[in-house]
Short mmCIF file of C-alpha atoms in Angstrom, two decimals:
data_model
loop_
_atom_site.label_atom_id
_atom_site.label_comp_id
_atom_site.label_asym_id
_atom_site.label_seq_id
_atom_site.Cartn_x
_atom_site.Cartn_y
_atom_site.Cartn_z
CA MET A 5 35.04 -18.70 -12.20
CA ILE A 6 35.79 -21.40 -9.73
CA PHE A 7 32.04 -20.83 -7.57
CA LEU A 8 30.55 -19.98 -11.25
CA LYS A 9 31.07 -23.43 -12.58
CA LEU A 10 29.90 -24.96 -9.55
CA PHE A 11 26.59 -22.31 -9.38
CA ARG A 12 26.32 -23.98 -12.25
CA GLU A 13 26.73 -28.04 -11.71
CA SER A 14 24.21 -27.48 -9.03
CA PHE A 15 21.40 -25.23 -10.89
CA LEU A 16 21.75 -28.41 -13.57
CA PHE A 17 22.13 -30.40 -10.25
CA ALA A 18 18.97 -29.24 -9.09
CA TYR A 19 16.77 -28.98 -12.88
CA ASP A 20 17.99 -32.79 -13.18
CA ALA A 21 15.95 -33.07 -10.04
CA LEU A 22 12.97 -31.40 -10.79
CA ARG A 23 12.49 -32.53 -14.14
CA GLN A 24 13.20 -36.79 -13.18
CA ASN A 25 11.04 -36.48 -9.75
CA LYS A 26 8.36 -33.86 -11.17
CA LEU A 27 5.94 -34.08 -8.84
CA ARG A 28 7.87 -35.23 -5.17
CA THR A 29 9.65 -31.69 -6.01
CA LEU A 30 6.34 -29.97 -6.44
CA LEU A 31 5.11 -31.54 -3.64
CA SER A 32 8.27 -30.34 -1.81
CA LEU A 33 7.54 -26.83 -3.32
CA LEU A 34 4.38 -26.34 -2.80
CA GLY A 35 4.98 -25.36 1.08
CA VAL A 36 7.41 -22.96 0.25
CA THR A 37 5.23 -20.89 -2.41
CA ILE A 38 2.83 -21.59 -0.29
CA GLY A 39 4.65 -19.98 2.89
CA ILE A 40 5.94 -16.66 0.78
CA PHE A 41 2.46 -16.28 -0.60
CA THR A 42 1.25 -15.83 2.88
CA ILE A 43 3.50 -13.62 4.37
CA ILE A 44 4.31 -11.07 1.63
CA ALA A 45 0.19 -11.31 0.26
CA VAL A 46 -0.15 -10.56 4.34
CA PHE A 47 2.70 -7.75 4.23
CA SER A 48 1.65 -6.02 1.30
CA ALA A 49 -2.16 -5.98 2.44
CA VAL A 50 -0.79 -3.72 6.12
CA ASP A 51 1.35 -1.86 3.59
CA THR A 52 -2.05 -0.37 0.75
CA LEU A 53 -4.30 0.22 4.14
CA ARG A 54 -1.74 1.93 6.01
CA ASP A 55 -1.09 3.41 2.73
CA ASN A 56 -4.57 4.20 2.12
CA LEU A 57 -4.92 5.53 5.91
CA GLN A 58 -2.37 8.16 5.32
CA LYS A 59 -3.73 9.96 2.96
CA SER A 60 -6.47 10.22 4.48
CA VAL A 61 -4.70 12.10 7.16
CA ASN A 62 -3.12 13.75 4.57
CA LYS A 63 -6.10 14.54 3.86
CA LEU A 64 -7.32 15.62 7.30
CA GLY A 65 -4.86 16.91 8.04
CA ASN A 66 -1.75 15.75 11.18
CA ASN A 67 -2.00 19.14 13.00
CA SER A 68 -5.85 19.39 12.84
CA VAL A 69 -8.43 18.58 15.94
CA TYR A 70 -11.54 17.92 16.04
CA VAL A 71 -14.38 19.01 19.00
CA GLN A 72 -16.90 17.26 19.04
CA LYS A 73 -19.79 15.85 21.64
CA TRP A 74 -18.98 11.80 21.45
CA PRO A 75 -15.08 10.14 21.30
CA TRP A 76 -13.47 8.08 18.53
CA VAL A 77 -12.08 5.83 20.74
CA SER A 78 -12.08 4.93 24.31
CA GLU A 79 -9.86 3.01 26.53
CA GLY A 80 -11.44 0.43 28.14
CA GLU A 81 -15.19 1.22 28.81
CA PHE A 82 -17.15 3.14 26.28
CA PRO A 83 -19.60 5.33 28.86
CA TRP A 84 -21.97 5.84 26.51
CA TRP A 85 -24.74 7.16 28.98
CA LYS A 86 -22.31 9.84 30.04
CA TYR A 87 -21.51 10.80 26.50
CA LEU A 88 -25.44 11.02 25.26
CA GLN A 89 -25.42 13.27 28.19
CA ARG A 90 -22.51 16.14 26.67
CA PRO A 91 -24.12 18.70 25.04
CA VAL A 92 -22.91 19.74 20.96
CA PRO A 93 -20.72 22.05 20.09
CA ARG A 94 -22.37 25.50 19.96
CA LEU A 95 -21.53 28.79 17.94
CA HIS A 96 -20.62 30.77 21.20
CA ASP A 97 -17.84 27.79 21.91
CA PHE A 98 -16.38 28.09 18.18
CA GLU A 99 -16.96 32.19 18.50
CA GLU A 100 -14.50 32.20 22.06
CA LEU A 101 -12.00 29.94 20.81
CA GLN A 102 -11.61 31.79 17.60
CA ARG A 103 -11.22 34.52 19.64
CA ARG A 104 -8.90 33.20 23.06
CA SER A 105 -6.60 29.94 21.13
CA GLN A 106 -3.13 31.19 20.75
CA THR A 107 -2.40 28.17 18.87
CA ALA A 108 -4.90 27.83 16.18
CA GLU A 109 -3.78 28.50 12.38
CA ALA A 110 -7.43 28.38 11.42
CA MET A 111 -10.81 27.28 12.56
CA SER A 112 -14.18 26.01 11.53
CA TYR A 113 -17.65 25.17 12.25
CA GLU A 114 -19.19 22.42 10.78
CA ILE A 115 -22.78 20.88 10.18
CA THR A 116 -23.82 17.83 7.68
CA VAL A 117 -27.43 18.34 6.56
CA GLY A 118 -28.04 14.80 5.30
CA SER A 119 -27.76 12.72 2.19
CA ARG A 120 -30.57 14.76 -0.48
CA THR A 121 -31.08 14.36 -4.27
CA ILE A 122 -29.54 17.11 -6.54
CA LYS A 123 -31.17 17.96 -9.91
CA TYR A 124 -30.07 20.03 -13.15
CA GLN A 125 -33.09 20.01 -15.75
CA SER A 126 -33.18 16.50 -16.35
CA HIS A 127 -30.21 14.97 -14.48
CA THR A 128 -29.96 13.54 -11.19
CA VAL A 129 -27.68 12.88 -8.58
CA ASP A 130 -28.73 10.37 -5.32
CA GLY A 131 -27.06 10.39 -2.57
CA VAL A 132 -25.28 13.85 -2.17
CA GLU A 133 -24.44 14.59 0.99
CA ILE A 134 -24.93 18.24 1.96
CA ASP A 135 -21.83 20.46 4.31
CA ALA A 136 -22.81 23.72 5.63
CA VAL A 137 -19.10 25.22 6.64
CA THR A 138 -17.32 28.33 8.40
CA GLN A 139 -15.55 30.43 6.24
CA ASP A 140 -12.20 28.76 7.17
CA HIS A 141 -13.16 25.44 6.19
CA ASP A 142 -10.89 25.10 3.61
CA LYS A 143 -7.70 26.39 6.19
CA THR A 144 -8.91 22.70 7.88
CA TRP A 145 -9.22 20.43 5.13
CA ASN A 146 -7.57 20.01 2.54
CA PHE A 147 -8.77 19.61 -1.36
CA ASP A 148 -8.18 21.19 -4.59
CA PHE A 149 -10.57 22.73 -7.76
CA LEU A 150 -10.81 21.20 -11.33
CA ASP A 151 -12.75 24.83 -11.64
CA GLY A 152 -14.05 27.44 -9.81
CA ARG A 153 -13.42 29.27 -6.87
CA TYR A 154 -13.72 28.98 -2.93
CA PHE A 155 -16.61 30.96 -0.76
CA THR A 156 -14.86 34.97 -0.53
CA GLU A 157 -15.52 36.28 3.07
CA LEU A 158 -18.05 38.50 2.40
CA GLU A 159 -19.91 35.64 1.18
CA SER A 160 -19.69 33.40 3.61
CA ARG A 161 -19.82 36.51 5.81
CA THR A 162 -23.53 37.01 4.25
CA GLY A 163 -24.73 33.29 3.75
CA ALA A 164 -25.13 33.75 0.16
CA PRO A 165 -26.52 31.76 -2.18
CA VAL A 166 -23.58 29.96 -3.50
CA VAL A 167 -22.37 25.89 -3.71
CA ILE A 168 -19.34 24.46 -4.74
CA ILE A 169 -19.89 20.56 -5.57
CA GLY A 170 -18.28 17.55 -5.72
CA TYR A 171 -16.93 15.88 -9.11
CA ASP A 172 -18.92 13.28 -9.16
CA VAL A 173 -22.20 15.78 -8.86
CA ALA A 174 -20.64 17.92 -11.86
CA GLN A 175 -20.20 14.92 -13.70
CA ASN A 176 -24.16 13.64 -13.56
CA LEU A 177 -25.17 17.07 -13.29
CA PHE A 178 -23.20 18.35 -15.77
CA PRO A 179 -22.23 15.91 -18.27
CA ASP A 180 -20.82 18.55 -21.29
CA ASN A 181 -18.89 21.01 -18.73
CA THR A 182 -18.31 21.24 -14.90
CA GLY A 183 -21.28 23.58 -14.55
CA VAL A 184 -19.71 26.37 -12.67
CA GLY A 185 -22.52 29.41 -13.13
CA LYS A 186 -25.17 27.31 -13.46
CA GLN A 187 -28.01 27.30 -10.82
CA ILE A 188 -29.21 24.17 -9.28
CA LYS A 189 -31.81 23.97 -6.14
CA VAL A 190 -29.77 22.89 -2.32
CA MET A 191 -31.70 23.19 0.48
CA GLY A 192 -35.34 24.55 -1.64
CA LYS A 193 -33.32 27.36 -2.69
CA ASN A 194 -31.83 28.46 -5.80
CA VAL A 195 -27.83 28.66 -5.16
CA THR A 196 -25.30 29.73 -8.31
CA ILE A 197 -22.43 27.17 -8.41
CA ILE A 198 -18.93 29.00 -7.77
CA GLY A 199 -16.64 25.94 -7.88
CA VAL A 200 -16.07 22.25 -8.61
CA PHE A 201 -13.72 19.91 -6.44
CA ALA A 202 -10.93 18.07 -8.01
CA LYS A 203 -11.40 13.93 -8.07
CA GLU A 204 -10.42 12.28 -4.86
CA GLY A 205 -12.19 8.70 -5.14
CA ASP A 206 -12.88 6.75 -1.65
CA ASP A 207 -10.23 6.24 0.55
CA MET A 208 -9.42 3.80 3.81
CA LEU A 209 -12.05 6.07 6.15
CA GLY A 210 -15.03 6.54 3.11
CA ILE A 211 -14.18 9.94 3.40
CA SER A 212 -14.19 11.85 -0.65
CA ASP A 213 -15.80 15.32 -1.69
CA ASP A 214 -16.36 13.73 -5.15
CA LYS A 215 -20.60 13.21 -4.13
CA LEU A 216 -20.72 16.48 -2.16
CA VAL A 217 -22.25 19.78 -2.08
CA VAL A 218 -21.21 22.61 0.31
CA VAL A 219 -23.01 25.48 1.42
CA PRO A 220 -21.90 28.98 3.44
CA LEU A 221 -22.99 28.26 7.27
CA ASN A 222 -24.74 31.61 7.13
CA PHE A 223 -27.16 30.50 4.27
CA ALA A 224 -27.52 26.97 5.78
CA HIS A 225 -28.41 29.18 9.43
CA ASP A 226 -31.73 30.72 7.53
CA ILE A 227 -33.18 27.68 6.62
CA ILE A 228 -32.41 25.50 9.29
CA ASP A 229 -31.16 25.09 12.82
CA VAL A 230 -27.43 24.78 12.41
CA GLN A 231 -26.80 23.95 16.24
CA ASN A 232 -29.65 20.98 16.18
CA GLU A 233 -27.59 18.08 17.10
CA LYS A 234 -29.50 16.40 14.11
CA TYR A 235 -26.77 17.99 12.24
CA ASN A 236 -23.77 16.19 13.64
CA PRO A 237 -22.16 20.20 14.15
CA GLN A 238 -18.00 19.95 15.03
CA ILE A 239 -15.58 22.83 15.24
CA VAL A 240 -12.37 21.62 13.17
CA VAL A 241 -9.62 23.21 14.39
CA ARG A 242 -5.92 23.26 12.47
CA GLY A 243 -2.89 24.15 14.53
CA LYS A 244 -0.15 26.67 13.46
CA SER A 245 2.57 25.06 11.66
CA GLY A 246 5.48 24.01 14.27
CA ILE A 247 3.49 23.90 17.36
CA PRO A 248 2.93 20.12 18.06
CA LEU A 249 -0.57 18.60 18.40
CA PRO A 250 -0.91 17.52 22.19
CA GLU A 251 0.10 21.48 23.41
CA ILE A 252 -2.96 22.37 20.63
CA GLU A 253 -4.93 20.10 22.66
CA GLY A 254 -4.04 21.34 26.03
CA ASP A 255 -4.94 24.68 24.41
CA LEU A 256 -7.98 23.65 23.32
CA LYS A 257 -9.32 21.51 26.27
CA GLY A 258 -8.46 24.40 28.88
CA LEU A 259 -10.14 27.37 26.77
CA MET A 260 -13.06 25.00 26.07
CA ARG A 261 -13.43 23.74 29.86
CA SER A 262 -13.38 27.71 30.28
CA ILE A 263 -15.57 28.41 27.92
CA ARG A 264 -18.80 26.26 29.50
CA SER A 265 -17.47 26.97 33.05
CA ILE A 266 -16.37 23.27 34.21
CA ALA A 267 -15.26 23.63 37.44
CA PRO A 268 -12.47 21.54 38.53
CA GLY A 269 -12.60 17.36 39.05
CA GLN A 270 -15.72 17.98 37.15
CA ASP A 271 -15.15 15.32 33.64
CA ASP A 272 -14.68 17.18 29.88
CA ASN A 273 -18.84 17.38 28.35
CA PHE A 274 -16.86 17.16 25.15
CA ALA A 275 -14.56 15.15 23.20
CA LEU A 276 -10.62 16.24 21.67
CA ASN A 277 -9.96 13.69 18.53
CA GLU A 278 -7.63 13.93 16.28
CA ILE A 279 -6.65 11.05 13.22
CA THR A 280 -3.46 10.02 14.99
CA MET A 281 -6.40 8.48 17.33
CA LEU A 282 -7.53 6.37 14.63
CA SER A 283 -4.08 5.45 13.12
CA ASN A 284 -3.08 4.11 16.32
CA GLN A 285 -5.46 1.97 16.77
CA LEU A 286 -4.99 0.85 12.86
CA ASP A 287 -1.96 0.05 13.68
CA ILE A 288 -2.22 -2.11 16.57
CA LEU A 289 -5.14 -3.66 13.99
CA PHE A 290 -2.20 -4.05 11.42
CA GLY A 291 0.68 -5.08 13.74
CA VAL A 292 -1.52 -7.69 14.85
CA VAL A 293 -2.54 -8.84 11.36
CA ASN A 294 1.59 -9.35 10.16
CA VAL A 295 1.86 -11.55 12.42
CA ALA A 296 -0.63 -13.63 12.06
CA GLY A 297 0.22 -13.63 8.26
CA LEU A 298 3.71 -14.38 9.80
CA ILE A 299 2.87 -16.97 11.58
CA ILE A 300 1.04 -19.02 9.05
CA GLY A 301 3.78 -18.64 6.47
CA LEU A 302 6.43 -19.49 8.78
CA PHE A 303 4.45 -23.17 9.72
CA SER A 304 3.75 -23.36 5.91
CA ILE A 305 7.12 -22.82 5.32
CA LEU A 306 8.32 -25.60 7.77
CA VAL A 307 6.92 -28.20 6.17
CA GLY A 308 8.32 -26.85 2.75
CA GLY A 309 11.50 -26.96 4.77
CA PHE A 310 11.35 -30.03 5.43
CA GLY A 311 10.18 -31.04 2.35
CA ILE A 312 13.54 -29.45 0.53
CA ALA A 313 15.51 -31.46 3.33
CA ASN A 314 13.95 -34.47 2.14
CA ILE A 315 14.83 -34.05 -1.36
CA MET A 316 18.71 -33.17 -1.36
CA PHE A 317 18.92 -36.60 1.84
CA VAL A 318 17.31 -38.24 -1.55
CA SER A 319 19.51 -36.58 -4.08
CA VAL A 320 22.82 -37.41 -1.57
CA LYS A 321 21.50 -40.91 -1.51
CA GLU A 322 21.05 -41.12 -5.48
CA ARG A 323 23.95 -39.17 -6.86
CA THR A 324 26.40 -41.08 -3.93
CA ASN A 325 28.44 -42.86 -6.37
CA ILE A 326 29.12 -39.43 -8.12
CA ILE A 327 30.31 -37.86 -4.89
CA GLY A 328 32.19 -40.77 -4.53
CA ILE A 329 34.17 -40.21 -7.49
CA GLN A 330 34.35 -36.18 -7.70
CA LYS A 331 36.62 -36.81 -4.08
CA SER A 332 38.64 -39.70 -5.85
CA LEU A 333 39.35 -37.17 -8.82
CA GLY A 334 40.50 -34.33 -5.78
CA ALA A 335 37.09 -33.13 -4.62
CA LYS A 336 37.38 -30.94 -1.51
CA ASN A 337 34.73 -31.53 0.91
CA TYR A 338 34.32 -27.55 0.67
CA PHE A 339 32.75 -27.47 -3.11
CA ILE A 340 31.22 -30.66 -2.30
CA LEU A 341 29.31 -29.00 0.64
CA LEU A 342 28.81 -25.67 -1.58
CA GLN A 343 27.74 -28.02 -4.34
CA PHE A 344 24.46 -29.53 -2.49
CA LEU A 345 23.28 -25.75 -0.25
CA ILE A 346 23.74 -24.19 -3.70
CA GLU A 347 21.10 -27.28 -4.95
CA SER A 348 18.92 -26.65 -2.01
CA ILE A 349 19.15 -22.30 -2.28
CA ILE A 350 18.11 -22.41 -5.96
CA LEU A 351 15.11 -25.20 -4.95
CA CYS A 352 13.60 -22.80 -2.57
CA LEU A 353 14.49 -19.69 -4.92
CA MET A 354 12.09 -21.78 -6.73
CA GLY A 355 9.26 -21.79 -4.70
CA GLY A 356 9.85 -18.46 -3.39
CA ILE A 357 9.86 -16.76 -6.82
CA ILE A 358 6.66 -18.88 -7.59
CA GLY A 359 4.94 -17.09 -4.57
CA LEU A 360 6.16 -13.87 -5.70
CA PHE A 361 5.08 -14.02 -9.01
CA ILE A 362 1.15 -15.44 -7.65
CA VAL A 363 1.07 -12.20 -5.28
CA TYR A 364 1.97 -10.23 -8.53
CA LEU A 365 -0.41 -11.63 -10.16
CA GLY A 366 -2.58 -11.22 -7.32
CA THR A 367 -2.48 -7.27 -7.26
CA PHE A 368 -3.90 -7.14 -10.58
CA ALA A 369 -6.64 -9.24 -9.99
CA VAL A 370 -7.11 -7.24 -6.94
CA LYS A 371 -7.53 -3.82 -8.79
CA ALA A 372 -10.05 -5.28 -11.57
CA ILE A 373 -12.40 -6.53 -8.68
CA ALA A 374 -12.57 -4.16 -6.80
CA ASP A 375 -10.12 -1.36 -8.18
CA ILE A 376 -7.70 -1.42 -5.23
CA THR A 377 -4.20 -0.98 -5.93
CA ILE A 378 -2.24 -3.23 -3.80
CA VAL A 379 0.98 -2.29 -3.53
CA LEU A 380 3.90 -4.56 -3.41
CA TYR A 381 7.14 -2.58 -2.69
CA MET A 382 10.40 -3.62 -3.12
CA LYS A 383 11.15 -4.28 1.08
CA ASN A 384 8.47 -7.16 0.77
CA ILE A 385 10.32 -8.71 -2.55
CA ILE A 386 13.66 -8.91 -0.72
CA ILE A 387 11.68 -10.33 2.17
CA GLY A 388 10.51 -12.95 0.41
CA ILE A 389 13.75 -13.70 -1.91
CA GLY A 390 15.43 -13.66 1.81
CA THR A 391 13.08 -15.60 3.89
CA SER A 392 13.71 -18.24 0.90
CA VAL A 393 17.35 -17.96 0.90
CA ALA A 394 17.41 -18.37 4.54
CA ILE A 395 15.18 -21.56 4.38
CA GLY A 396 17.71 -23.46 1.65
CA ILE A 397 20.64 -23.05 3.39
CA VAL A 398 18.64 -24.36 6.61
CA SER A 399 17.23 -27.31 5.13
CA GLY A 400 20.53 -27.95 2.83
CA ILE A 401 22.86 -28.18 5.21
CA VAL A 402 22.99 -30.81 7.55
CA PRO A 403 22.27 -33.17 4.36
CA ALA A 404 25.39 -31.92 2.17
CA TYR A 405 27.81 -31.53 4.75
CA SER A 406 26.47 -35.17 5.15
CA ALA A 407 27.00 -35.61 2.08
CA SER A 408 30.47 -33.28 2.05
CA ARG A 409 31.63 -36.37 5.24
CA LEU A 410 31.34 -39.43 2.64
CA ASP A 411 34.26 -41.92 2.70
CA PRO A 412 35.67 -41.71 -1.42
CA VAL A 413 35.85 -45.36 -1.62
CA GLU A 414 32.53 -46.59 0.70
CA ALA A 415 30.75 -44.15 -1.08
CA ILE A 416 32.04 -45.34 -5.02
CA ARG A 417 31.01 -49.12 -3.67
CA SER A 418 27.75 -47.74 -3.10
CA ASN A 419 24.91 -48.95 -5.37
#
């Protein structure tokens, strides 16, 4: 009960200080508000980017390896002139890996034909990406169907004129239905739609099936050279469950060197890429952004902390008579100390709450402007509140201690 009365009295003193000295208090709170806003805004932005990256990882599969010509990242210098001379993955490589790999759960050979315009009667969709894939594409990538199905093994093997389209393609070509069973022209030939991907939306890596058209590789094989470098051929390998990714990479590396007859001591003429390469690079970037935001926020909080300390010293000066009366009536030193310390914490909490509220409003603004959902986790709210309390304690402890040590007689005599 004593603590509750003390808290109530301190809150009233803080409110009275804010009411009587609005401009002075608000300017002092501004530093705390900006500091908390900066720290929490940066943390929330990093959490949002990391969550979106994780969605991309889940879509690609965190146990998948991409056999390609170019590496995604390189330690130190990027020797592009060496990579330029490498051959692209060939169908022979794919067939041999399928036959010899002991760690692969599924494997697909995939090419990107390019961006085309797809038409159906009077409806047109521009910028549609056409991919040609082998049978196990549905096992090496994660996706859902809105309607229809995937290719059968017979359709893939014979290169049947069938196609799976993305959600946006279906919505634009067939406003009234999904279009399954209808015929469209792809790569100059009539194909039948057998499936429609569920809506995904764009992610951090720009990966989405919404404007995608997928045909069997053997269908494209009769029209174009599917091993041509301009189609960016790649082999996607999904490892068996329970086998660590380094073990899968080691198996693939040994097999590829054997298939391409690379002598011991010679450099690889292929790249084994996996999604954690990108996530590790982004984690480094996120760490730098976190530290930068923390430093900027701490400088703002430091300025705000000095402002709060100044308010508390002024408050002690203005209430010296009251302190003397309280002590003469039996108030203990700790009571006076806690009274001013709680007042300092409450003032900092007000600045922190305002900063958090601005971040909260900012999440709606970003959603409305850029259609990006910013996450504000409870841990960030706790960090904001905890930091505010810490600044309140640090800023108020010296003024509160000086108030608690005042001599009651001298305090009553002061003007």
